[in-house]
Short mmCIF file of C-alpha atoms and ligand atoms in Angstrom, two decimals:
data_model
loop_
_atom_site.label_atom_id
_atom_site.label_comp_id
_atom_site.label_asym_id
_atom_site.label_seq_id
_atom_site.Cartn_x
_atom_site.Cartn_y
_atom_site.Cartn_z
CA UNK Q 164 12.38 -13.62 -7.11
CA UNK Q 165 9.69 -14.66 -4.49
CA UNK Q 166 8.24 -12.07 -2.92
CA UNK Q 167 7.58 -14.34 0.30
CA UNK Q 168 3.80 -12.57 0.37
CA UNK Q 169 1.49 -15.84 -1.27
CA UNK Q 170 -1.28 -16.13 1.15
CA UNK Q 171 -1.34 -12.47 2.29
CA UNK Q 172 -4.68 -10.19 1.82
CA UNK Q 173 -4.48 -6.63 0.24
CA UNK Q 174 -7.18 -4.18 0.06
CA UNK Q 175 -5.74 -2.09 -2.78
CA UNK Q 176 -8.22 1.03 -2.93
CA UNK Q 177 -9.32 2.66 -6.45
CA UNK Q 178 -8.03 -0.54 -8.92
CA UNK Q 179 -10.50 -0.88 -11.40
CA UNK Q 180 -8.10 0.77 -13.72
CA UNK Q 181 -5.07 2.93 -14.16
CA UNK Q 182 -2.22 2.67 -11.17
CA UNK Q 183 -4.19 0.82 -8.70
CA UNK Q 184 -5.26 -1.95 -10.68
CA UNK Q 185 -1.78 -2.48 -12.31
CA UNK Q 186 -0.76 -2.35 -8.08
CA UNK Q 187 -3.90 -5.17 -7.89
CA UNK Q 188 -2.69 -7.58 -11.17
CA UNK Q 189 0.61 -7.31 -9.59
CA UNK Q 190 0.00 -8.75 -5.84
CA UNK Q 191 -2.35 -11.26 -7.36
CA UNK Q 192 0.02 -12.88 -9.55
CA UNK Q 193 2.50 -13.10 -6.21
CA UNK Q 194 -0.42 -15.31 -4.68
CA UNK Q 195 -2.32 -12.29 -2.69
CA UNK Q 196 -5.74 -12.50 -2.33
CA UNK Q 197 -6.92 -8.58 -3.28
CA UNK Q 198 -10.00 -6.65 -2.16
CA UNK Q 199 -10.36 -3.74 -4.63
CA UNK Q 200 -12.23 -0.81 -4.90
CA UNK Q 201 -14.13 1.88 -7.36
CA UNK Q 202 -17.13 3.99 -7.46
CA UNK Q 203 -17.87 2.27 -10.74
CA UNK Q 204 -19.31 -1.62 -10.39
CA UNK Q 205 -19.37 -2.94 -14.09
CA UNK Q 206 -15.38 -1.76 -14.60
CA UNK Q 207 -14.84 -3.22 -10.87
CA UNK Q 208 -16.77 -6.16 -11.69
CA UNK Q 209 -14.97 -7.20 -14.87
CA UNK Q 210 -11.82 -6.34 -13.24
CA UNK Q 211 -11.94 -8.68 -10.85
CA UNK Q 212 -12.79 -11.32 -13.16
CA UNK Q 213 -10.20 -10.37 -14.90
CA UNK Q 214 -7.43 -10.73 -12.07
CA UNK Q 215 -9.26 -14.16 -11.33
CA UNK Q 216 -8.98 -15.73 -14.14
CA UNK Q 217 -5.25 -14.62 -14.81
CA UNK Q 218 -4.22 -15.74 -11.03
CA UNK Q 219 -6.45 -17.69 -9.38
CA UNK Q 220 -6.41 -15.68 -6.72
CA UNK Q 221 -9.61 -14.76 -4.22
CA UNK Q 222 -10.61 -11.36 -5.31
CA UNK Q 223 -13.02 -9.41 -3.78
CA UNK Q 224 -14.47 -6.24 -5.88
CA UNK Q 225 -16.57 -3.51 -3.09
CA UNK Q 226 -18.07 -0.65 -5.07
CA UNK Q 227 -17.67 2.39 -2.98
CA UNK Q 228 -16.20 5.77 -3.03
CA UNK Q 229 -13.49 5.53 -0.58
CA UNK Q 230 -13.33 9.03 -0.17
CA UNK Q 231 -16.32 8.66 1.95
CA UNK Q 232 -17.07 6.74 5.64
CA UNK Q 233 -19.36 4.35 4.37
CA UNK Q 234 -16.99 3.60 1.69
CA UNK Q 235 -14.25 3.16 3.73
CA UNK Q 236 -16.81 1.06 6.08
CA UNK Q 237 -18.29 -1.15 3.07
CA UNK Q 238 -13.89 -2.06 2.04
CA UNK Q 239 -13.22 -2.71 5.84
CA UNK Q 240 -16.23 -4.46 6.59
CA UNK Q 241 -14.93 -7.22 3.36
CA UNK Q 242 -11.42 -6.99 4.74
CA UNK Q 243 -11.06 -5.75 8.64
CA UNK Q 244 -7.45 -7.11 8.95
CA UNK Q 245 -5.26 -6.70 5.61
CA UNK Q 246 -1.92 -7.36 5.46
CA UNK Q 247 -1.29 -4.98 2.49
CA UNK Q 248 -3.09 -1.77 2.11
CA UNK Q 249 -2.80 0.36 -0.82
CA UNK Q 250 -4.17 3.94 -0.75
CA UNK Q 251 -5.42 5.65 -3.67
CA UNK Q 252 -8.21 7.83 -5.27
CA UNK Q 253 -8.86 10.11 -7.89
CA UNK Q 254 -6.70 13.01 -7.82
CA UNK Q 255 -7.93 16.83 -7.48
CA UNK Q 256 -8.79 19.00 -10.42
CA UNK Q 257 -6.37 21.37 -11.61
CA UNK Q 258 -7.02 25.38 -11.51
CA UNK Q 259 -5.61 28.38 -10.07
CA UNK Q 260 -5.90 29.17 -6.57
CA UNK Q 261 -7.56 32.67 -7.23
CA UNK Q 262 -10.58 30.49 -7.72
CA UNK Q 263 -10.55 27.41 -5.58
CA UNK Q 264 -13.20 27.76 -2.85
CA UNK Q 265 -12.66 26.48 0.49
CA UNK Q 266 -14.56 23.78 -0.26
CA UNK Q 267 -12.56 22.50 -3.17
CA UNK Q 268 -9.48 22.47 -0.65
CA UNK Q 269 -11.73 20.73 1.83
CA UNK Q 270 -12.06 18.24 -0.66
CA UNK Q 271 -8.73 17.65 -2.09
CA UNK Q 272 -8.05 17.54 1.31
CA UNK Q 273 -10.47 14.72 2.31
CA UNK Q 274 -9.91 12.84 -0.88
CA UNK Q 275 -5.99 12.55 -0.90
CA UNK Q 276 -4.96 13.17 2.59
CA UNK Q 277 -7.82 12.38 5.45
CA UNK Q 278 -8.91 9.00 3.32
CA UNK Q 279 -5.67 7.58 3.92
CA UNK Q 280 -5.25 8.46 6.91
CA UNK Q 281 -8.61 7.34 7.74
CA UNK Q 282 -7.67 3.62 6.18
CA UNK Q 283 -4.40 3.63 7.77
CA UNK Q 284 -5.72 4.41 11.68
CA UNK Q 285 -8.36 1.36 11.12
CA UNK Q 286 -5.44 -1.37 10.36
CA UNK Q 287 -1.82 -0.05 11.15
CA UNK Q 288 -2.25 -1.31 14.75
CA UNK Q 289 -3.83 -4.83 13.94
CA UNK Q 290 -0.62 -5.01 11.36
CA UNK Q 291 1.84 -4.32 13.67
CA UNK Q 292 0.49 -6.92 16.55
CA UNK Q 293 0.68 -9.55 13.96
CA UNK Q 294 4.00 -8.48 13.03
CA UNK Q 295 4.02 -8.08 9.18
CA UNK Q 296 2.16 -5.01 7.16
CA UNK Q 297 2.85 -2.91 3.87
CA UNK Q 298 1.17 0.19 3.30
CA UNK Q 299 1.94 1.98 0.23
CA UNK Q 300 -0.14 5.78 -0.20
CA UNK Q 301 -0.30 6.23 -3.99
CA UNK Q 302 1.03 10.40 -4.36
CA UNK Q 303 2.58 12.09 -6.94
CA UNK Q 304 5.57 13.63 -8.07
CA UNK Q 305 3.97 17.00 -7.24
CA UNK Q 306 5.35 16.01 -3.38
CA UNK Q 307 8.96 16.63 -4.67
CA UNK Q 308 8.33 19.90 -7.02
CA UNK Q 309 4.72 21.46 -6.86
CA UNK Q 310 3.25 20.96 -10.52
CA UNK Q 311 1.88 23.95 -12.07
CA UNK Q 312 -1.72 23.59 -12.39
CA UNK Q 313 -2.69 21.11 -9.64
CA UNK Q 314 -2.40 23.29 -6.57
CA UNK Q 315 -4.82 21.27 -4.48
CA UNK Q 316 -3.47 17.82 -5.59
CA UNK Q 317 0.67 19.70 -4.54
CA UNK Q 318 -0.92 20.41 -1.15
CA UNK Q 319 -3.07 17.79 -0.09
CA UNK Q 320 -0.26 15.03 -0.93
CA UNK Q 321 2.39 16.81 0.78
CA UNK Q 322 0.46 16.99 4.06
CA UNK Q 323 -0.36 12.81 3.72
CA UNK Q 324 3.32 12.84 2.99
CA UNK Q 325 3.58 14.58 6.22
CA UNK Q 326 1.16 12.87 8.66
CA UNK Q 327 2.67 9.63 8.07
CA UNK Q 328 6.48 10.17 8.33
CA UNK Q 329 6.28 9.36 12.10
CA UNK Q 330 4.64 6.66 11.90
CA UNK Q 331 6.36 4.82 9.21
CA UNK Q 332 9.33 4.66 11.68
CA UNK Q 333 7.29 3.69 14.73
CA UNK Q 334 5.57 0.98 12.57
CA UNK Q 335 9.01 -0.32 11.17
CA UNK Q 336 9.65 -2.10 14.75
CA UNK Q 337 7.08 -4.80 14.74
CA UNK Q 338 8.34 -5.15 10.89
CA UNK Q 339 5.22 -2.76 9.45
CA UNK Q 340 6.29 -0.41 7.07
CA UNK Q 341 4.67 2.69 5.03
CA UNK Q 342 6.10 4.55 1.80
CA UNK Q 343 4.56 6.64 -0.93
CA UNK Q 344 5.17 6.30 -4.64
CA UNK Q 345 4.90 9.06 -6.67
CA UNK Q 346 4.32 8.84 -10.12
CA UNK Q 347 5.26 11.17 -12.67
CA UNK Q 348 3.04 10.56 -16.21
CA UNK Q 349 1.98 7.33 -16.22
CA UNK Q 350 -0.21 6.11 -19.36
CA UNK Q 351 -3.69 6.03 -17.69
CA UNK Q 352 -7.45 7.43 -18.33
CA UNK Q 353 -6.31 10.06 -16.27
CA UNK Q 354 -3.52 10.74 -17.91
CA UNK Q 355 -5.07 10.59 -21.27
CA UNK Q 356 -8.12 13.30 -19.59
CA UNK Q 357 -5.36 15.69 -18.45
CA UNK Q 358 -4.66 15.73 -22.20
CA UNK Q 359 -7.83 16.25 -23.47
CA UNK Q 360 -8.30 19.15 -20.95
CA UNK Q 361 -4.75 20.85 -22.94
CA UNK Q 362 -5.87 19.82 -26.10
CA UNK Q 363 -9.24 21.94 -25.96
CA UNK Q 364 -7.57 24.39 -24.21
CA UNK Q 365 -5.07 25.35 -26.58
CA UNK Q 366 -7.33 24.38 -29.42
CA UNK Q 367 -4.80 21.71 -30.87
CA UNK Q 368 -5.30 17.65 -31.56
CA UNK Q 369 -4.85 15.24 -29.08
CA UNK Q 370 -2.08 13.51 -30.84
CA UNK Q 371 -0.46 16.41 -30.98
CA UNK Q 372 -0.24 17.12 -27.06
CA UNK Q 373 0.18 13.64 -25.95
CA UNK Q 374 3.38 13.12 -28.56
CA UNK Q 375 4.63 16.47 -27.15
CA UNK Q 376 4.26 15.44 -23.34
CA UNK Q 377 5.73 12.48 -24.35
CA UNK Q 378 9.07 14.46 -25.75
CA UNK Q 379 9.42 16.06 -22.02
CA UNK Q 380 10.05 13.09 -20.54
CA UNK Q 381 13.39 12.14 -20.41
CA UNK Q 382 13.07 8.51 -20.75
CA UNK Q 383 11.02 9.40 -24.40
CA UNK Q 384 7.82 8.09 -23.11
CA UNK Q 385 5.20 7.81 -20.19
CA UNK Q 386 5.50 4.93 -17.91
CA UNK Q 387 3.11 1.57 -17.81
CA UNK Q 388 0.77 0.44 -15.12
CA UNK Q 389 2.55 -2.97 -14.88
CA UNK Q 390 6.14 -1.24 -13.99
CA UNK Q 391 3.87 0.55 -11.27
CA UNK Q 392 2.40 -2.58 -10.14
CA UNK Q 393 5.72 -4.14 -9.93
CA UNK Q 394 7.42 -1.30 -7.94
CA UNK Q 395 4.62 -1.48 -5.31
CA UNK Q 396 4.81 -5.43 -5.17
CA UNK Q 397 7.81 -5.29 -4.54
CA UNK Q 398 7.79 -2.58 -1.41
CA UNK Q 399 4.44 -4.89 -0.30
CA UNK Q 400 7.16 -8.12 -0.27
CA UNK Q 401 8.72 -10.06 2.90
CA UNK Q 402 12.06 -8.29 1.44
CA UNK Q 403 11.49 -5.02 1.71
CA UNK Q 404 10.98 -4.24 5.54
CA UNK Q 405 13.98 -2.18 6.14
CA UNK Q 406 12.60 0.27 3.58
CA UNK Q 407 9.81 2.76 5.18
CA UNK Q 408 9.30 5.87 5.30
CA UNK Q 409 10.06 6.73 1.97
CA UNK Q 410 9.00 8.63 -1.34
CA UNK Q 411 9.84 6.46 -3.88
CA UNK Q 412 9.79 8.52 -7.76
CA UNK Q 413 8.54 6.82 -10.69
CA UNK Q 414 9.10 9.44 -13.96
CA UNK Q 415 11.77 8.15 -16.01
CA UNK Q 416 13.81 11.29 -15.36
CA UNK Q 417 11.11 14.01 -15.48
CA UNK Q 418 12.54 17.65 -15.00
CA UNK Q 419 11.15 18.95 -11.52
CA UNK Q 420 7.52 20.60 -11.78
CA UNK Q 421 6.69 19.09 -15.61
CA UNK Q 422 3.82 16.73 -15.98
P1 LIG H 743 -7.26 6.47 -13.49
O1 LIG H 743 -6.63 5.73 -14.59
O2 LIG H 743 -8.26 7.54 -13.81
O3 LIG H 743 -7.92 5.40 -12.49
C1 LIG H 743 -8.51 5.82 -11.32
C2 LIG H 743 -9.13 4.61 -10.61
O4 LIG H 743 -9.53 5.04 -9.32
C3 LIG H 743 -10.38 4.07 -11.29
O5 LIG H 743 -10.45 2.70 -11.03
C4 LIG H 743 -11.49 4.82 -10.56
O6 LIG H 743 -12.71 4.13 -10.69
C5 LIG H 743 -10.93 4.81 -9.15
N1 LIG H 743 -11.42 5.87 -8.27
C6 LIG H 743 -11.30 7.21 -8.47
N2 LIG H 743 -11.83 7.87 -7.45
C7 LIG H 743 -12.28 6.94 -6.56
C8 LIG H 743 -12.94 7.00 -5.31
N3 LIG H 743 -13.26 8.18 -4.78
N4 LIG H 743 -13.24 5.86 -4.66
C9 LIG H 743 -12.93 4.66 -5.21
N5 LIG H 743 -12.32 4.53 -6.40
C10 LIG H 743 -12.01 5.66 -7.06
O7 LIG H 743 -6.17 7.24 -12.57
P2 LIG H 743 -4.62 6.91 -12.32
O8 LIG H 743 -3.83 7.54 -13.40
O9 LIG H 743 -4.47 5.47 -12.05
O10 LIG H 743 -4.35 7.79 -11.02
C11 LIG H 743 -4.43 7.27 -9.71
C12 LIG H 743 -3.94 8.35 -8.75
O11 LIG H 743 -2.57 8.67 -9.06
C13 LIG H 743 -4.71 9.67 -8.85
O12 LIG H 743 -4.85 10.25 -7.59
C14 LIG H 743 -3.82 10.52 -9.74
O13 LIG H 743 -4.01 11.91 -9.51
C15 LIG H 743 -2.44 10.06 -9.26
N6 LIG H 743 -1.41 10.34 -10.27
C16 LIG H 743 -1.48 9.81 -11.51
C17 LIG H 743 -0.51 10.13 -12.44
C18 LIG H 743 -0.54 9.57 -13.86
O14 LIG H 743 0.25 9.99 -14.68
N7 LIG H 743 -1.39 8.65 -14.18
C19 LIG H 743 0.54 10.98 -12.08
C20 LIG H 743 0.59 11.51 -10.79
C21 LIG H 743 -0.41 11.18 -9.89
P3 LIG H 743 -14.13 4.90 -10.52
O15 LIG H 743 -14.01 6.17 -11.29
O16 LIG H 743 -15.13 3.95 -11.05
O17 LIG H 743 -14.28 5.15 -9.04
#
């Protein structure tokens, strides 16, 4: 299928690895041009020369943290009017809320809520008086059933979840739309670092707690950056503008509240 989007420009926001990248490889191999982002240059870097060399397309690495304003100002200033935006960024640490400060909410809070939002204000309205715009906010399944264990990440993506519901209809007239994916356990470094963290904590191997996280999902194992990417090309494509609004779940079957 065509996704009707060659020639389009994406700024697809924390993609030198994991969820957004596979998100990045995937609009660049439909002919999008992508501007991507990461605190980290020399992953960026050879990122984008990866995607380049696979597609051909233009691709644009800015090193920022887009969790900041001059991040945010350093990806708009390469790309003031996208066509596609993808949000995304690290996710908050887990821990119990007997010990999260207000600071750590403040930043869960600016990280995976006000960032987006942020990114959204600066290009929703330039989308919608061309007429054409995709905006996808990279969540989690935690927005459906909190997850144990990540009570600032549960909280900070519900309220994005939240602030944008209006919107997403509003846009949907002048043929802009907005959803939210929300992956379950996807096979990623941070994936792989939530592991670790188990591992030491219950002083067992690695192996041993990835194989058994593995076992609780239903579909018998953890999901692939490229069937991310494709999901979100997809909801960028010329098909998909009746579709907004929504919270699209990626966890081959995962029980409610299990990561
Ligand atoms: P990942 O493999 O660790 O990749 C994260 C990417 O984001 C890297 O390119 C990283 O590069 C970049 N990044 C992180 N913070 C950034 C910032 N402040 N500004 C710019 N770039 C930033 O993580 P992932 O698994 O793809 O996860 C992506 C998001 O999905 C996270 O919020 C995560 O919590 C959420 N999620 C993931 C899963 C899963 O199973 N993988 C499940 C549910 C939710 P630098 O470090 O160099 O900046």
């Amino acid at each position: 299928m065509d996704l009707g989007i060659k020639g389009r420009t994406a700024i697809v926001c924390a993609a030198s690895k994991g969820l957004g990248k596979g998100c990045a490889v995937a609009l660049a191999r439909e002919g999008v041009d992508v501007v991507i982002s990461a605190r980290g240059a020399e992953a960026l870097h050879a990122t984008a020369e990866e995607i380049r060399r696979e597609t051909g397309v233009r691709v644009t690495p800015v090193a920022c943290d887009v969790t900041t304003d001059d991040g945010r100002k350093a990806l708009l200033a390469a790309c003031p009017n996208p066509d596609i935006l993808i949000n995304n960024a690290g996710g908050p640490p887990p821990g119990d809320f007997k010990d999260f400060s207000l600071d750590d909410w403040r930043r869960a809070v600016e990280w995976n809520m006000i960032s987006p939002i942020a990114l959204i204000h600066a290009t929703v309205y330039g989308m919608m008086s061309r007429g054409f715009g995709r905006i996808l906010n990279i969540t989690s399944f935690s927005v459906k059933a909190p997850i144990a264990n990540l009570e600032l990440s549960n909280g900070a993506r519900a309220g994005l979840t939240g602030a944008v519901a209006v919107l997403a209809r509003k846009a949907s007239a002048s043929n802009v739309t907005i959803n939210n994916i929300l992956p379950g356990p996807f096979e990623t470094d941070r994936l792989r670092g939530t592991t670790t963290k188990m591992a030491e904590a219950s002083g067992r191997a690695f192996d041993d707690v990835h194989k058994e996280r593995m076992r609780g999902v239903p579909a018998g194992r953890f999901g692939t950056t490229s069937e991310f990417g494709a999901m979100a090309a997809f909801l960028c494509s010329g098909h998909a503008g009746f579709v907004t609004g929504q919270n699209i779940v990626m966890d081959g079957g995962s029980y409610p509240g299990t990561l």
